[in-house]
Coordinates of C-alpha atoms in Angstrom, one line a residue:
Chain A
M1 CA 9.3 -4.3 -7.7
N2 CA 11.3 -7.3 -8.9
K3 CA 12.6 -9.6 -6.2
E4 CA 14.6 -12.7 -5.5
F5 CA 12.2 -15.6 -4.8
T6 CA 12.7 -18.6 -2.6
C7 CA 11.1 -21.3 -4.6
T8 CA 10.2 -24.9 -3.9
I9 CA 11.1 -27.8 -6.2
V10 CA 7.8 -29.5 -7.2
S11 CA 9.4 -32.2 -9.3
R12 CA 12.8 -33.3 -10.6
R13 CA 13.6 -36.0 -13.1
M14 CA 16.6 -36.9 -15.3
I15 CA 15.6 -36.6 -19.0
S16 CA 18.9 -37.8 -20.3
E17 CA 22.2 -39.1 -18.8
D18 CA 23.4 -35.5 -18.2
T19 CA 20.3 -33.4 -18.1
A20 CA 17.8 -32.8 -15.3
Y21 CA 14.3 -31.2 -15.7
L22 CA 12.9 -29.3 -12.8
T23 CA 9.4 -28.0 -12.1
I24 CA 9.6 -25.1 -9.7
S25 CA 6.9 -23.4 -7.8
C26 CA 6.8 -19.6 -8.2
P27 CA 3.4 -18.0 -9.2
E28 CA 5.0 -14.7 -9.9
I29 CA 7.5 -16.1 -12.5
A30 CA 5.0 -18.5 -13.9
S31 CA 2.5 -15.6 -14.7
S32 CA 5.0 -13.1 -16.0
A33 CA 7.6 -15.0 -17.9
I34 CA 7.7 -14.9 -21.7
P35 CA 9.6 -17.3 -24.0
G36 CA 13.3 -16.5 -24.3
Q37 CA 13.5 -15.2 -20.8
F38 CA 15.7 -16.9 -18.2
V39 CA 16.1 -17.3 -14.4
N40 CA 19.3 -17.0 -12.4
V41 CA 19.4 -19.7 -9.7
S42 CA 21.6 -19.9 -6.6
C43 CA 23.7 -22.9 -5.8
S44 CA 26.5 -23.3 -3.2
R45 CA 29.0 -21.9 -5.6
F46 CA 29.5 -18.1 -5.5
L47 CA 27.5 -17.0 -8.6
K48 CA 24.0 -17.9 -9.7
R49 CA 23.5 -20.1 -12.8
P50 CA 21.3 -18.9 -15.6
F51 CA 18.7 -21.3 -17.3
G52 CA 16.2 -20.6 -20.0
I53 CA 12.6 -21.1 -19.0
A54 CA 11.2 -24.3 -20.8
H55 CA 7.5 -24.1 -19.8
T56 CA 5.1 -22.3 -17.5
D57 CA 1.9 -23.5 -15.8
T58 CA 0.0 -20.5 -14.6
S59 CA -2.8 -22.5 -13.0
N60 CA -0.4 -24.4 -10.8
G61 CA 2.0 -21.4 -10.5
T62 CA 5.1 -23.3 -11.7
F63 CA 7.8 -23.0 -14.3
D64 CA 10.2 -25.5 -15.7
I65 CA 13.9 -25.4 -16.5
G66 CA 16.3 -28.0 -18.0
I67 CA 19.7 -28.3 -16.5
K68 CA 22.6 -29.8 -18.6
I69 CA 25.4 -30.8 -16.2
V70 CA 28.5 -28.9 -17.3
G71 CA 30.3 -28.3 -14.0
D72 CA 29.9 -28.4 -10.2
G73 CA 27.1 -25.8 -10.0
T74 CA 24.9 -27.5 -12.6
K75 CA 25.7 -30.9 -11.1
E76 CA 24.5 -29.7 -7.7
L77 CA 21.4 -28.1 -9.1
S78 CA 20.6 -31.2 -11.1
D79 CA 20.7 -33.2 -7.8
V80 CA 18.1 -31.3 -5.9
S81 CA 15.1 -33.2 -4.4
E82 CA 11.4 -32.4 -4.5
G83 CA 10.6 -30.1 -1.6
D84 CA 14.0 -28.4 -1.6
T85 CA 14.1 -24.7 -2.0
L86 CA 16.2 -22.6 -4.4
N87 CA 16.8 -18.8 -4.5
V88 CA 15.7 -17.6 -8.0
L89 CA 15.9 -14.3 -9.7
G90 CA 13.6 -13.9 -12.7
P91 CA 12.2 -13.7 -15.2
L92 CA 15.2 -12.0 -16.7
G93 CA 16.1 -10.7 -20.1
N94 CA 14.0 -9.5 -23.0
G95 CA 12.5 -12.7 -24.5
F96 CA 11.2 -13.2 -28.0
D97 CA 8.6 -10.9 -29.4
L98 CA 6.0 -13.5 -30.6
S99 CA 3.5 -10.8 -31.6
C100 CA 5.7 -9.6 -34.5
A101 CA 4.4 -12.2 -37.0
D102 CA 1.7 -14.8 -37.6
R103 CA 4.0 -17.5 -38.9
F104 CA 7.1 -18.7 -37.2
I105 CA 9.9 -21.2 -37.7
L106 CA 11.5 -22.3 -34.4
V107 CA 14.9 -23.9 -34.4
S108 CA 16.7 -25.4 -31.4
G109 CA 20.0 -27.0 -30.8
G110 CA 21.6 -28.3 -27.6
T111 CA 20.0 -26.7 -24.5
G112 CA 18.2 -24.3 -26.8
V113 CA 15.6 -27.0 -26.9
F114 CA 14.2 -25.6 -23.5
P115 CA 13.5 -22.0 -24.3
V116 CA 12.3 -23.0 -27.8
N117 CA 9.9 -25.4 -26.2
F118 CA 8.3 -22.5 -24.3
A119 CA 8.0 -20.5 -27.5
Y120 CA 6.5 -23.4 -29.3
E121 CA 3.8 -23.8 -26.6
K122 CA 2.9 -20.1 -26.5
L123 CA 2.7 -19.9 -30.3
T124 CA 0.5 -23.0 -30.6
E125 CA -1.7 -21.8 -27.7
S126 CA -2.3 -18.5 -29.6
G127 CA -3.2 -20.5 -32.8
K128 CA -0.3 -19.2 -34.8
D129 CA 1.3 -21.2 -37.7
V130 CA 4.5 -22.7 -36.3
T131 CA 7.1 -25.1 -37.7
L132 CA 9.5 -26.6 -35.2
V133 CA 13.0 -27.9 -36.1
Q134 CA 14.8 -29.7 -33.3
G135 CA 18.5 -30.5 -34.0
F136 CA 20.5 -33.0 -31.9
R137 CA 23.9 -34.6 -32.0
D138 CA 22.5 -38.1 -31.9
A139 CA 19.5 -40.0 -30.7
S140 CA 20.8 -40.3 -27.1
Q141 CA 20.9 -36.5 -26.9
A142 CA 17.3 -36.1 -28.2
L143 CA 15.1 -34.3 -25.6
M144 CA 11.7 -32.6 -25.4
M145 CA 10.7 -33.9 -28.8
R146 CA 7.4 -32.5 -29.9
E147 CA 4.9 -34.2 -32.1
G148 CA 5.1 -32.9 -35.6
A149 CA 8.5 -31.4 -35.2
I150 CA 11.2 -31.9 -37.8
I151 CA 14.0 -33.8 -36.1
T152 CA 17.6 -33.8 -37.3
T153 CA 20.6 -35.6 -35.9
D154 CA 24.2 -35.1 -36.9
A155 CA 24.7 -38.9 -36.5
G156 CA 21.6 -39.7 -38.5
D157 CA 20.3 -42.2 -36.0
L158 CA 17.1 -40.3 -35.6
G159 CA 15.1 -38.1 -38.1
I160 CA 16.9 -36.4 -40.9
K161 CA 20.7 -36.9 -41.0
G162 CA 22.5 -33.6 -40.9
T163 CA 22.3 -30.3 -39.1
C164 CA 19.1 -28.4 -38.5
I165 CA 19.8 -26.7 -41.9
A166 CA 18.9 -30.1 -43.5
G167 CA 15.6 -29.9 -41.6
L168 CA 15.0 -26.3 -42.6
D169 CA 15.5 -27.1 -46.2
T170 CA 12.4 -29.3 -46.1
V171 CA 10.2 -26.4 -45.0
D172 CA 8.0 -24.5 -47.5
V173 CA 8.9 -20.9 -46.7
S174 CA 6.3 -18.2 -47.0
E175 CA 6.9 -14.5 -46.9
G176 CA 6.7 -12.7 -43.5
T177 CA 7.6 -15.8 -41.6
V178 CA 9.9 -15.1 -38.6
V179 CA 12.7 -17.5 -37.6
C180 CA 13.6 -17.8 -33.9
C181 CA 16.7 -19.9 -33.1
V182 CA 18.4 -20.9 -29.8
G183 CA 21.5 -23.1 -29.8
P184 CA 25.3 -23.1 -30.2
V185 CA 26.8 -20.1 -32.0
P186 CA 27.9 -21.9 -35.2
M187 CA 24.4 -23.3 -35.5
M188 CA 22.7 -19.9 -35.0
K189 CA 25.0 -18.4 -37.5
A190 CA 24.1 -21.1 -40.1
V191 CA 20.4 -20.6 -39.3
G192 CA 20.7 -16.8 -39.5
E193 CA 22.4 -17.1 -42.9
W194 CA 19.7 -19.5 -44.1
A195 CA 17.0 -17.2 -43.0
T196 CA 18.7 -14.1 -44.5
G197 CA 19.0 -16.0 -47.8
K198 CA 15.3 -16.6 -47.8
G199 CA 14.6 -13.0 -47.0
L200 CA 13.2 -13.9 -43.5
R201 CA 13.8 -12.0 -40.2
C202 CA 15.7 -14.1 -37.7
F203 CA 16.1 -13.7 -34.0
I204 CA 18.7 -15.6 -32.0
S205 CA 19.2 -16.0 -28.2
M206 CA 22.8 -15.5 -27.0
E207 CA 24.6 -17.3 -24.2
Q208 CA 27.6 -15.8 -22.4
R209 CA 29.3 -16.3 -19.0
M210 CA 27.1 -14.3 -16.7
A211 CA 27.4 -12.9 -13.2
C212 CA 24.5 -10.7 -12.0
G213 CA 21.9 -11.5 -14.8
V214 CA 20.2 -8.1 -14.1
G215 CA 22.4 -5.8 -16.2
I216 CA 24.7 -4.2 -13.5
C217 CA 28.1 -5.9 -13.9
L218 CA 28.6 -5.8 -17.7
V219 CA 30.5 -9.1 -17.8
C220 CA 28.2 -10.9 -20.3
V221 CA 28.5 -8.6 -23.3
C222 CA 27.8 -9.5 -26.9
K223 CA 28.9 -7.5 -29.9
I224 CA 26.4 -5.6 -32.1
K225 CA 27.0 -3.5 -35.1
A226 CA 27.5 0.1 -34.1
E227 CA 25.1 2.8 -35.2
E228 CA 27.9 5.4 -35.3
E229 CA 29.9 5.3 -38.5
G230 CA 33.6 4.3 -38.2
K231 CA 33.0 2.4 -34.9
P232 CA 33.7 -1.3 -35.4
F233 CA 31.1 -2.5 -32.8
E234 CA 29.3 -1.9 -29.6
H235 CA 29.0 -4.1 -26.5
V236 CA 25.5 -4.8 -25.2
R237 CA 24.6 -6.9 -22.2
C238 CA 23.4 -10.4 -23.0
C239 CA 21.4 -10.6 -19.7
K240 CA 19.6 -7.3 -19.9
D241 CA 19.6 -6.0 -23.6
G242 CA 19.3 -9.7 -24.7
P243 CA 19.5 -12.6 -24.6
V244 CA 17.4 -12.3 -27.8
F245 CA 18.9 -10.2 -30.6
D246 CA 18.0 -9.6 -34.2
Y247 CA 20.4 -11.7 -36.3
K248 CA 21.2 -8.7 -38.6
E249 CA 22.3 -6.6 -35.7
I250 CA 24.6 -9.1 -33.8
I251 CA 28.2 -9.8 -34.6
L252 CA 29.0 -13.5 -34.1
Chain B
M1 CA 15.6 9.3 14.2
S2 CA 17.7 6.9 12.2
R3 CA 20.8 5.6 13.9
L4 CA 22.5 5.0 10.5
G5 CA 23.6 8.5 9.5
V6 CA 27.3 9.0 8.9
D7 CA 29.6 11.9 7.8
I8 CA 32.4 11.7 5.3
G9 CA 34.0 15.1 6.0
N10 CA 31.4 17.6 5.0
V11 CA 29.2 15.0 3.2
S12 CA 26.4 13.7 5.4
L13 CA 24.9 10.4 4.3
K14 CA 21.7 8.8 5.7
S15 CA 23.4 5.4 5.8
P16 CA 26.9 4.0 5.7
L17 CA 26.0 1.9 2.7
I18 CA 27.2 3.0 -0.7
L19 CA 26.8 0.9 -3.8
A20 CA 30.3 0.4 -5.3
S21 CA 31.2 1.6 -8.7
G22 CA 30.9 -1.0 -11.4
T23 CA 28.3 -3.0 -9.5
C24 CA 25.3 -0.8 -9.9
N25 CA 25.7 0.9 -13.3
F26 CA 23.9 4.2 -12.7
G27 CA 21.1 2.8 -10.6
H28 CA 18.4 2.2 -13.3
E29 CA 18.5 -1.6 -13.0
L30 CA 18.7 -2.0 -9.2
S31 CA 15.8 0.5 -8.8
E32 CA 13.7 -2.3 -10.2
Y33 CA 14.5 -4.3 -7.1
Y34 CA 14.3 -1.8 -4.2
D35 CA 14.0 1.9 -3.4
L36 CA 17.6 3.1 -3.6
S37 CA 16.8 6.0 -1.3
I38 CA 17.6 3.7 1.6
L39 CA 21.2 4.0 0.6
G40 CA 23.8 6.4 1.8
G41 CA 25.0 6.8 -1.8
L42 CA 25.5 5.2 -5.2
S43 CA 28.9 5.4 -7.0
S44 CA 28.5 5.5 -10.8
K45 CA 30.1 3.1 -13.2
G46 CA 33.7 4.3 -13.7
L47 CA 33.6 7.1 -16.3
T48 CA 36.2 8.2 -18.8
I49 CA 36.5 11.2 -21.1
R50 CA 35.6 9.1 -24.2
P51 CA 33.2 6.1 -24.3
R52 CA 34.9 2.8 -23.9
V53 CA 33.7 -0.5 -25.3
G54 CA 35.7 -2.4 -22.7
N55 CA 37.6 -5.7 -23.0
E56 CA 36.6 -8.4 -25.5
G57 CA 36.0 -12.0 -24.8
V58 CA 35.3 -13.7 -21.5
R59 CA 35.1 -11.1 -18.7
V60 CA 34.2 -13.1 -15.6
A61 CA 35.8 -16.1 -13.8
E62 CA 34.2 -17.5 -10.7
T63 CA 36.3 -18.5 -7.6
A64 CA 35.5 -20.3 -4.4
C65 CA 34.8 -17.1 -2.5
G66 CA 34.1 -14.5 -5.2
M67 CA 34.9 -13.7 -8.8
L68 CA 37.4 -12.0 -11.1
N69 CA 36.2 -9.5 -13.7
S70 CA 38.0 -7.9 -16.6
V71 CA 35.3 -5.6 -17.9
G72 CA 37.9 -2.9 -18.7
L73 CA 35.9 0.2 -17.8
Q74 CA 33.2 -0.2 -20.4
N75 CA 31.2 3.1 -20.1
P76 CA 29.3 5.6 -22.3
G77 CA 31.7 8.4 -21.6
V78 CA 31.3 11.4 -19.3
D79 CA 29.4 13.6 -21.8
Y80 CA 26.7 10.9 -22.3
F81 CA 26.6 10.4 -18.5
I82 CA 26.0 14.1 -17.8
E83 CA 23.3 14.3 -20.4
H84 CA 21.5 11.0 -19.7
D85 CA 22.2 9.6 -16.3
L86 CA 23.3 12.3 -13.8
D87 CA 19.8 13.8 -13.3
Y88 CA 18.4 10.3 -12.9
M89 CA 21.0 9.5 -10.2
R90 CA 20.2 12.8 -8.4
S91 CA 16.5 11.9 -8.5
L92 CA 17.1 8.6 -6.5
G93 CA 17.1 10.4 -3.2
T94 CA 20.6 9.1 -2.3
G95 CA 24.1 10.4 -2.3
V96 CA 25.5 10.9 -5.8
I97 CA 29.1 9.8 -6.2
V98 CA 30.6 10.0 -9.6
N99 CA 33.5 7.6 -10.3
V100 CA 36.2 9.2 -12.4
A101 CA 38.7 7.1 -14.3
G102 CA 41.4 7.9 -16.9
H103 CA 44.5 6.9 -18.7
S104 CA 46.7 9.9 -18.0
F105 CA 47.1 13.1 -15.9
D106 CA 45.4 15.1 -18.7
D107 CA 42.4 12.7 -18.8
Y108 CA 41.7 13.1 -15.1
M109 CA 42.0 16.9 -15.4
A110 CA 39.6 17.0 -18.3
M111 CA 37.2 14.8 -16.4
I112 CA 37.2 17.2 -13.4
D113 CA 36.6 20.1 -15.8
K114 CA 33.6 18.3 -17.3
L115 CA 32.0 17.4 -14.0
D116 CA 32.8 20.5 -11.8
P117 CA 30.1 22.6 -13.6
H118 CA 27.5 20.1 -12.4
K119 CA 28.6 20.2 -8.7
D120 CA 25.1 21.0 -7.5
K121 CA 24.1 17.5 -8.6
I122 CA 27.1 15.7 -7.2
D123 CA 28.0 14.9 -3.6
A124 CA 31.5 13.6 -4.2
L125 CA 33.9 12.5 -6.9
E126 CA 35.4 9.1 -6.4
I127 CA 38.7 9.1 -8.2
N128 CA 39.5 5.7 -9.5
L129 CA 43.3 5.3 -9.3
S130 CA 43.0 1.5 -9.1
C131 CA 41.3 -0.2 -12.0
P132 CA 43.5 -3.3 -12.8
N133 CA 41.8 -4.0 -16.2
V134 CA 43.1 -1.2 -18.4
K135 CA 46.5 -1.0 -20.0
A136 CA 47.4 2.6 -19.0
G137 CA 46.5 4.9 -16.1
C138 CA 44.4 3.9 -13.2
M139 CA 46.3 1.2 -11.2
S140 CA 49.7 2.2 -12.6
I141 CA 49.1 5.8 -11.4
G142 CA 47.5 4.6 -8.1
S143 CA 50.4 2.4 -7.0
D144 CA 52.9 5.3 -7.1
P145 CA 52.6 7.8 -4.2
E146 CA 54.4 10.5 -6.2
Q147 CA 51.9 10.3 -9.1
I148 CA 49.0 10.2 -6.7
R149 CA 50.2 13.4 -5.0
E150 CA 50.6 15.1 -8.4
I151 CA 47.3 14.1 -9.8
V152 CA 45.2 14.7 -6.6
S153 CA 46.8 18.1 -5.8
A154 CA 46.1 19.2 -9.4
M155 CA 42.4 18.1 -9.1
R156 CA 42.2 19.8 -5.7
K157 CA 43.0 23.1 -7.4
R158 CA 40.3 22.6 -10.0
T159 CA 37.3 21.7 -7.9
E160 CA 35.8 22.1 -4.5
L161 CA 33.8 18.9 -4.8
P162 CA 34.8 16.3 -2.2
L163 CA 37.5 14.0 -3.7
W164 CA 37.4 10.4 -2.5
I165 CA 40.4 8.5 -3.8
K166 CA 39.8 4.8 -4.5
L167 CA 43.1 3.0 -4.0
T168 CA 44.4 -0.3 -5.2
P169 CA 45.4 -3.1 -2.8
N170 CA 48.1 -4.2 -5.3
V171 CA 50.8 -2.3 -3.5
T172 CA 53.3 -3.2 -0.8
D173 CA 52.4 -0.3 1.5
I174 CA 48.9 0.9 1.3
K175 CA 49.6 3.5 4.0
A176 CA 52.1 5.2 1.6
T177 CA 49.5 5.7 -1.1
A178 CA 46.7 6.7 1.3
L179 CA 49.0 9.3 3.0
A180 CA 50.0 10.6 -0.5
A181 CA 46.3 11.1 -1.3
Q182 CA 45.7 12.9 2.1
S183 CA 48.7 15.2 1.7
A184 CA 47.5 16.2 -1.8
G185 CA 44.1 17.3 -0.4
A186 CA 41.9 14.3 -0.7
D187 CA 38.7 14.4 1.4
A188 CA 38.6 10.6 1.9
V189 CA 40.1 7.4 0.7
V190 CA 38.2 4.3 -0.5
L191 CA 39.8 1.0 0.3
I192 CA 40.0 -1.2 -1.6
N193 CA 39.5 -1.8 -5.3
T194 CA 39.9 -5.3 -6.7
M195 CA 43.0 -7.5 -6.3
L196 CA 44.8 -8.6 -9.4
G197 CA 44.3 -12.3 -10.0
M198 CA 44.2 -15.1 -12.6
V199 CA 42.1 -18.2 -13.0
I200 CA 43.3 -20.9 -15.3
D201 CA 41.2 -23.5 -17.2
I202 CA 43.2 -26.6 -16.6
R203 CA 41.7 -28.3 -19.7
T204 CA 42.9 -25.7 -22.1
R205 CA 45.8 -24.4 -19.9
R206 CA 44.7 -20.9 -20.7
P207 CA 43.5 -18.1 -18.5
V208 CA 39.7 -18.1 -18.3
L209 CA 39.7 -14.3 -18.8
H210 CA 40.7 -13.2 -22.2
N211 CA 42.5 -10.3 -20.6
N212 CA 44.5 -13.1 -18.8
T213 CA 44.2 -11.3 -15.5
G214 CA 41.3 -9.6 -13.7
G215 CA 40.2 -7.9 -10.6
Y216 CA 39.3 -10.3 -7.8
S217 CA 36.4 -9.3 -5.6
G218 CA 34.0 -10.8 -3.2
P219 CA 34.2 -12.3 0.4
G220 CA 37.6 -13.8 -0.4
I221 CA 39.3 -10.3 -0.3
K222 CA 37.5 -9.1 2.8
P223 CA 40.3 -9.8 5.3
V224 CA 42.8 -7.9 3.1
A225 CA 40.4 -5.0 2.9
V226 CA 39.8 -4.9 6.6
R227 CA 43.5 -5.0 7.3
M228 CA 44.1 -2.1 4.9
V229 CA 41.3 -0.1 6.4
A230 CA 42.7 -0.7 9.9
E231 CA 46.3 0.2 8.9
C232 CA 45.3 3.4 7.0
S233 CA 42.7 4.7 9.5
A234 CA 45.3 4.5 12.2
V235 CA 47.6 6.9 10.4
L236 CA 45.1 9.1 8.4
D237 CA 43.2 12.2 9.6
I238 CA 40.7 12.0 6.7
P239 CA 37.9 9.4 6.6
V240 CA 38.2 5.9 5.2
I241 CA 35.5 4.2 3.2
G242 CA 35.8 0.5 3.4
C243 CA 35.1 -1.8 0.5
G244 CA 35.8 -5.5 -0.2
G245 CA 33.6 -8.6 0.1
I246 CA 30.8 -7.2 2.3
M247 CA 27.9 -9.6 2.1
D248 CA 26.0 -8.9 5.3
Y249 CA 25.6 -6.4 8.2
K250 CA 28.3 -8.1 10.3
D251 CA 30.8 -7.3 7.6
V252 CA 29.7 -3.7 7.6
I253 CA 30.2 -3.5 11.4
E254 CA 33.6 -5.2 11.1
F255 CA 34.8 -2.6 8.5
M256 CA 33.5 0.2 10.7
I257 CA 35.3 -1.1 13.8
A258 CA 38.4 -1.3 11.7
G259 CA 38.1 2.4 11.0
A260 CA 35.7 2.9 8.1
S261 CA 33.3 5.8 8.3
A262 CA 31.2 4.3 5.5
V263 CA 31.3 1.2 3.3
E264 CA 30.7 0.2 -0.2
I265 CA 28.8 -2.9 -1.3
G266 CA 29.9 -4.3 -4.6
T267 CA 30.0 -7.9 -5.6
A268 CA 27.2 -8.8 -3.1
S269 CA 24.7 -6.9 -5.4
L270 CA 25.7 -9.2 -8.3
V271 CA 24.5 -12.2 -6.3
H272 CA 21.6 -10.7 -4.3
P273 CA 20.6 -7.4 -6.0
A274 CA 18.4 -6.4 -3.1
C275 CA 20.8 -7.3 -0.3
P276 CA 21.2 -3.7 0.9
V277 CA 17.5 -3.9 2.1
D278 CA 18.4 -6.7 4.5
I279 CA 21.7 -5.2 5.5
T280 CA 20.0 -1.9 6.3
R281 CA 17.3 -3.6 8.4
D282 CA 19.9 -5.7 10.3
L283 CA 22.1 -2.6 10.9
E284 CA 19.1 -0.7 12.4
D285 CA 18.3 -3.7 14.6
Y286 CA 22.0 -3.9 15.7
C287 CA 22.1 -0.2 16.6
N288 CA 18.8 -0.4 18.4
V289 CA 19.7 -3.5 20.4
N290 CA 23.1 -2.0 21.4
N291 CA 21.6 1.5 21.8
I292 CA 24.3 3.2 19.6
L293 CA 24.6 5.4 16.6
I294 CA 26.4 3.5 13.9
K295 CA 29.0 6.2 13.5
E296 CA 30.1 5.5 17.1
L297 CA 31.6 2.2 15.8
T298 CA 34.2 3.8 13.6
G299 CA 37.7 3.1 14.7
T300 CA 36.8 1.3 17.9
L301 CA 39.2 -1.5 17.1
N302 CA 41.3 -2.7 20.1
I303 CA 44.5 -4.1 18.6
W304 CA 46.5 -6.6 20.5

């Protein structure tokens, strides 16, 4: 049975002006989470807040999340102290299938840097060939940079100037490589088109305003192409059927 | 023996707790969190004669004491439900309530004709005359006593299945719509569906919901629901099922004192999916400590 966990904050630090990084104790989530999955975390506001899992440590029984402050709920959650407890549901969602290929290109933008970090760690642990492209607006927004990653900034004050496409264009692409991308929708669309143009499969992780996170309320839907002819689209649940979708199936 | 058994007319439920339509889908997801057989029943996602994709764009807006939704009755259609989900619901070991929605008189009749042949698998039909998120039918029918009478009496002629009529609070006089349902042969009324509301993003000066308005649910609407249950149970002979903002066992007891014979838990499941486990345990404790059967609470309100 899945359950809602009461978890203790092991550590909390600010990693940029508006982003906190929490390490949370929960052996069950740490041992079962896969990259691309998320947790839904209670705050004093009515609904929980969803966050992609950034890292797990199975020996210490902890997982990490990054919290970008966008409103009252995320502000409050970014302000927790070590030793505080939070109610957490998770791990939720489908996650990336990292067994589907031996070579991956991972691309992150914005808060997508967190789930992509988890995927990068799992892929390198398993010895797979992985190229990481991390796109940021400018140097002040650059977080979780990994050694060897291709860094791009829109402002050009760090790494390659331009979007992550400018970074992707420097990569030697080989057949059978799978692209996984998490970031804002316009960026995922650009990456999806880039991958399609190279004949590569691409998986993206969607973000929607969410309530339950477990698939019962149907508020966080995304559009996918309908199987039935004549039907313009179908709605699927971001939280339960996703958040990871095949780029060729989703309608952005 | 459990002290939690209740009767809704001829329907005996092991507990007064029913999962509200639209907050439990068909049970698959929540059964990953707890054994649904502890419940009195589960009310399916609102079903329509044809599949519906629901509303586009943002469908949820948070408030201080709850949320608005504008899902718009997204559902796979009644045929798919009968083929894929009804047997599963029956297998859960809890009451099977099928929520029936529609856009017109003919839609509702067609729904009854589809479901009646499966009556051995269904404990009650919950007739949704109250969804605020679709353009036609539902709430517009359910706010007019004359249309309620017409639709419910026609359903009554078509099926012997218990008919529970879920009413909208978006009316001036809830007693009038509840009495109309009763006079047309309803077996129970369910009070209340969501309240029509709006949340505005002050930055863009646009409604958060792309449907502009949505159904408000959660603890913020509980006093309205309790008031309506008290008003209606005072004038009705048929049972009332209370619904609106129940978060814990005290809320359940409050609704039952107001006159509810059972209750539905909705939005609470979206925040704490396994909350019925705690509520069930707390209700059992309450009944044991007070040495009562829970059904003895129904309608024990002493008004001033």
